Amino acid sequence: MLHWAVLVMPLLLAPCLCDYKAVGSLYIVEKHSTNPDAEKLLDKVRYVARSCKELKEKYNVHEDGLYYLLTANSILYEAFCDMTTAGGGWTLVASVHENNLYGKCTLGDRWSSQQGDNINLPEGDGTWSNKVIFGSPEAATSDDYKNPGYYDITAEDVSVWHTRNNANMEDWTANSILRYHTETSFLTLQGGNLYHLFKRYPVRFNAGVCNEDKGPTVPIVYDYGNAQTTAELYGLNSRALFTAGFITFRVFNTEKAALAICSGVSPTGCHTEHFCVGGGGHFPEGAPRQCGDFASFDWSGYGTNQAWSASREMTESAMLLFYR
């Protein structure tokens, strides 16, 4: 009888004295070794689950950290699990990180366009609604990140962390400036994840108009911060154009440029480029000045937190997206 049943690639287990039993193209491994490195690896892959929620519910896993998940098509990938917030079971599926606000839709702007501001590419790189993956979970605060769970996991809610750039994974919570989650199960009406949501509400220039063609607006529950501190992360002028305490998906600005997520707020005005992230491939006003993953967070100066500019804390933080 197997002591531990796990799905792994045998080359990863070279330090371990193990027996392998083939199951399709994968292997079930029986552990005999007390090698601590091998045991640590086996602890990571001993469970078969599609999400961190399933890990928690089926196997009673409660520790935050990296675990291996398996997609419906048997793709094995590593993901960070938050097993603490609001009962745990949150899978990190993506992060939006602005590596260079001075480069407008240039290399690294994966959630808007890496091909420049271009009216002929109205959806930019199309990352919000495609299956392209990139980055790694450990580097999610240092670069853009997207794993297969983004489109594979069927979820009900999202959790969002804004965590300071380049923070080590074990310090993400302590280095967060804002953390919140939803509790309305809104994703069940949107196909179960953001991939399907953005198929319904494409982040595409000229696909709608401000305030008439918004995607879902969902109330949030704060895990760190509140409505006032959320508003203060954005510029003084911006604060008059939204209501804090929500997360909003796919909005347009005055010039019909599309933005993917307004984090922590529900827009009431049309200059959404100053407080919403992600975007299509074209921002008409002052092109290409507003183009990029953080769009026009620096319109009134980098990190000034005045007029139309977000705070330095917000500009220099990555937005982490979780499912449950």
mmCIF file of C-alpha atoms in Angstrom, residues 97 106-114 125-128 134-135 143-145 293:
data_model
loop_
_atom_site.group_PDB
_atom_site.id
_atom_site.type_symbol
_atom_site.label_atom_id
_atom_site.label_comp_id
_atom_site.label_asym_id
_atom_site.label_seq_id
_atom_site.Cartn_x
_atom_site.Cartn_y
_atom_site.Cartn_z
ATOM 1 C CA HIS A 97 3.121 44.972 -12.181
ATOM 2 C CA THR A 106 6.496 48.849 -24.243
ATOM 3 C CA LEU A 107 8.164 45.553 -23.329
ATOM 4 C CA GLY A 108 6.780 44.318 -20.019
ATOM 5 C CA ASP A 109 3.323 45.873 -20.381
ATOM 6 C CA ARG A 110 1.745 42.468 -20.833
ATOM 7 C CA TRP A 111 -1.716 43.458 -19.575
ATOM 8 C CA SER A 112 -2.062 46.297 -22.090
ATOM 9 C CA SER A 113 0.283 46.193 -25.079
ATOM 10 C CA GLN A 114 3.947 45.487 -25.659
ATOM 11 C CA ASP A 125 -1.921 41.903 -26.363
ATOM 12 C CA GLY A 126 -5.349 40.499 -25.431
ATOM 13 C CA THR A 127 -3.928 39.047 -22.228
ATOM 14 C CA TRP A 128 -7.112 39.441 -20.188
ATOM 15 C CA PHE A 134 4.078 34.124 -18.111
ATOM 16 C CA GLY A 135 6.174 34.814 -15.035
ATOM 17 C CA ASP A 143 7.097 41.203 -12.877
ATOM 18 C CA ASP A 144 3.770 40.434 -14.525
ATOM 19 C CA TYR A 145 2.465 36.946 -13.797
ATOM 20 C CA ASP A 293 -0.490 48.513 -17.529
#
